[in-house]
Amino acid sequence: MKKNWPLWEVFVRSKNGLEHRHFGSLHAADAEMALENARDVYTRRNEGVSIWVVESKYITASNPKDNGELFEPAQDKVYRHPTFYDLPDDVKHM
């Protein structure tokens, strides 16, 4: 009897990027196989410098219907938005 392989989410950091972005999903028997398959499927043209894989069952996502109560509290925290001070020119990637 064939066992179903778990679903893995793939995140890739591009050569000129600072963050990993979700590239897609794939099935694999384990993390090592997921990394190898992700490399073969999502970075065929050498566009990636780092790959993360995480088994989908370990991702917890917010519910879109709860967006109001989840994100509204941030509106009253102006200190989270760097709009009232200047950054030095030598500070990059902010």
PDB file of C-alpha atoms in Angstrom:
ATOM      1  CA  MET A   1       0.000   0.000   0.000  1.00  0.00           C
ATOM      2  CA  LYS A   2       1.409   3.378  -1.020  1.00  0.00           C
ATOM      3  CA  LYS A   3       1.516   6.009   1.688  1.00  0.00           C
ATOM      4  CA  ASN A   4       0.672   9.614   0.758  1.00  0.00           C
ATOM      5  CA  TRP A   5       3.619  11.961   1.037  1.00  0.00           C
ATOM      6  CA  PRO A   6       3.013  15.149   3.027  1.00  0.00           C
ATOM      7  CA  LEU A   7       2.594  18.522   1.364  1.00  0.00           C
ATOM      8  CA  TRP A   8       5.493  20.998   1.767  1.00  0.00           C
ATOM      9  CA  GLU A   9       5.447  24.762   1.232  1.00  0.00           C
ATOM     10  CA  VAL A  10       8.477  26.175  -0.579  1.00  0.00           C
ATOM     11  CA  PHE A  11      10.026  29.593   0.114  1.00  0.00           C
ATOM     12  CA  VAL A  12      12.914  30.900  -1.999  1.00  0.00           C
ATOM     13  CA  ARG A  13      15.193  33.902  -1.544  1.00  0.00           C
ATOM     14  CA  SER A  14      16.279  35.361  -4.851  1.00  0.00           C
ATOM     15  CA  LYS A  15      19.769  36.660  -5.565  1.00  0.00           C
ATOM     16  CA  ASN A  16      18.708  40.281  -5.261  1.00  0.00           C
ATOM     17  CA  GLY A  17      16.113  39.792  -2.536  1.00  0.00           C
ATOM     18  CA  LEU A  18      16.346  40.110   1.217  1.00  0.00           C
ATOM     19  CA  GLU A  19      13.409  37.910   2.103  1.00  0.00           C
ATOM     20  CA  HIS A  20      12.124  34.475   1.240  1.00  0.00           C
ATOM     21  CA  ARG A  21       8.948  34.390  -0.847  1.00  0.00           C
ATOM     22  CA  HIS A  22       6.431  31.609  -1.182  1.00  0.00           C
ATOM     23  CA  PHE A  23       7.031  29.908  -4.525  1.00  0.00           C
ATOM     24  CA  GLY A  24       4.619  26.997  -4.281  1.00  0.00           C
ATOM     25  CA  SER A  25       3.951  23.584  -2.820  1.00  0.00           C
ATOM     26  CA  LEU A  26       5.106  20.043  -3.483  1.00  0.00           C
ATOM     27  CA  HIS A  27       4.797  16.551  -2.057  1.00  0.00           C
ATOM     28  CA  ALA A  28       7.872  14.816  -0.647  1.00  0.00           C
ATOM     29  CA  ALA A  29       8.654  11.997   1.750  1.00  0.00           C
ATOM     30  CA  ASP A  30      10.832  14.144   4.032  1.00  0.00           C
ATOM     31  CA  ALA A  31      12.513  17.547   4.373  1.00  0.00           C
ATOM     32  CA  GLU A  32      15.644  16.540   2.468  1.00  0.00           C
ATOM     33  CA  MET A  33      13.615  15.302  -0.500  1.00  0.00           C
ATOM     34  CA  ALA A  34      11.468  18.456  -0.327  1.00  0.00           C
ATOM     35  CA  LEU A  35      14.609  20.635  -0.533  1.00  0.00           C
ATOM     36  CA  GLU A  36      15.978  18.694  -3.488  1.00  0.00           C
ATOM     37  CA  ASN A  37      12.665  18.746  -5.330  1.00  0.00           C
ATOM     38  CA  ALA A  38      12.183  22.461  -4.575  1.00  0.00           C
ATOM     39  CA  ARG A  39      15.632  23.179  -6.001  1.00  0.00           C
ATOM     40  CA  ASP A  40      14.810  21.229  -9.159  1.00  0.00           C
ATOM     41  CA  VAL A  41      11.335  22.708  -9.625  1.00  0.00           C
ATOM     42  CA  TYR A  42      11.649  26.308  -8.426  1.00  0.00           C
ATOM     43  CA  THR A  43      15.284  27.316  -9.013  1.00  0.00           C
ATOM     44  CA  ARG A  44      16.093  25.789 -12.403  1.00  0.00           C
ATOM     45  CA  ARG A  45      17.591  29.039 -13.708  1.00  0.00           C
ATOM     46  CA  ASN A  46      19.850  29.734 -10.704  1.00  0.00           C
ATOM     47  CA  GLU A  47      17.549  32.476  -9.451  1.00  0.00           C
ATOM     48  CA  GLY A  48      17.664  31.378  -5.812  1.00  0.00           C
ATOM     49  CA  VAL A  49      20.307  31.616  -3.101  1.00  0.00           C
ATOM     50  CA  SER A  50      18.355  29.999  -0.271  1.00  0.00           C
ATOM     51  CA  ILE A  51      15.396  27.619   0.000  1.00  0.00           C
ATOM     52  CA  TRP A  52      13.156  26.951   2.965  1.00  0.00           C
ATOM     53  CA  VAL A  53      10.664  24.087   3.074  1.00  0.00           C
ATOM     54  CA  VAL A  54       8.091  23.594   5.786  1.00  0.00           C
ATOM     55  CA  GLU A  55       5.502  20.882   6.053  1.00  0.00           C
ATOM     56  CA  SER A  56       2.138  22.507   5.396  1.00  0.00           C
ATOM     57  CA  LYS A  57       0.524  21.066   8.501  1.00  0.00           C
ATOM     58  CA  TYR A  58       2.843  23.224  10.639  1.00  0.00           C
ATOM     59  CA  ILE A  59       1.680  26.526   9.142  1.00  0.00           C
ATOM     60  CA  THR A  60      -0.973  28.457  10.994  1.00  0.00           C
ATOM     61  CA  ALA A  61      -2.773  31.127   8.988  1.00  0.00           C
ATOM     62  CA  SER A  62      -5.125  33.916   9.927  1.00  0.00           C
ATOM     63  CA  ASN A  63      -8.715  33.784   8.735  1.00  0.00           C
ATOM     64  CA  PRO A  64      -9.568  36.540   6.203  1.00  0.00           C
ATOM     65  CA  LYS A  65     -12.925  37.133   7.928  1.00  0.00           C
ATOM     66  CA  ASP A  66     -11.005  38.169  11.079  1.00  0.00           C
ATOM     67  CA  ASN A  67      -8.867  40.786   9.304  1.00  0.00           C
ATOM     68  CA  GLY A  68     -10.613  43.696  10.994  1.00  0.00           C
ATOM     69  CA  GLU A  69      -9.930  42.701  14.579  1.00  0.00           C
ATOM     70  CA  LEU A  70      -6.526  41.240  13.732  1.00  0.00           C
ATOM     71  CA  PHE A  71      -5.062  44.235  11.900  1.00  0.00           C
ATOM     72  CA  GLU A  72      -6.957  47.250  13.226  1.00  0.00           C
ATOM     73  CA  PRO A  73      -5.007  47.529  16.500  1.00  0.00           C
ATOM     74  CA  ALA A  74      -1.880  48.423  14.495  1.00  0.00           C
ATOM     75  CA  GLN A  75      -3.525  51.608  13.216  1.00  0.00           C
ATOM     76  CA  ASP A  76      -3.216  53.366  16.580  1.00  0.00           C
ATOM     77  CA  LYS A  77       0.487  52.554  17.009  1.00  0.00           C
ATOM     78  CA  VAL A  78       2.149  55.304  14.995  1.00  0.00           C
ATOM     79  CA  TYR A  79       5.554  54.365  16.367  1.00  0.00           C
ATOM     80  CA  ARG A  80       5.440  51.298  14.114  1.00  0.00           C
ATOM     81  CA  HIS A  81       5.511  53.490  11.019  1.00  0.00           C
ATOM     82  CA  PRO A  82       8.804  55.331  10.431  1.00  0.00           C
ATOM     83  CA  THR A  83       7.170  58.472   9.086  1.00  0.00           C
ATOM     84  CA  PHE A  84       8.361  61.006  11.637  1.00  0.00           C
ATOM     85  CA  TYR A  85      12.146  60.661  11.448  1.00  0.00           C
ATOM     86  CA  ASP A  86      14.783  60.622   8.737  1.00  0.00           C
ATOM     87  CA  LEU A  87      17.011  57.648   8.047  1.00  0.00           C
ATOM     88  CA  PRO A  88      20.705  58.247   7.405  1.00  0.00           C
ATOM     89  CA  ASP A  89      21.740  57.733   3.787  1.00  0.00           C
ATOM     90  CA  ASP A  90      24.039  54.850   4.686  1.00  0.00           C
ATOM     91  CA  VAL A  91      21.153  52.784   6.142  1.00  0.00           C
ATOM     92  CA  LYS A  92      20.143  50.302   3.459  1.00  0.00           C
ATOM     93  CA  HIS A  93      17.191  47.957   3.081  1.00  0.00           C
ATOM     94  CA  MET A  94      14.860  49.653   5.528  1.00  0.00           C
TER      95      MET A  94
END
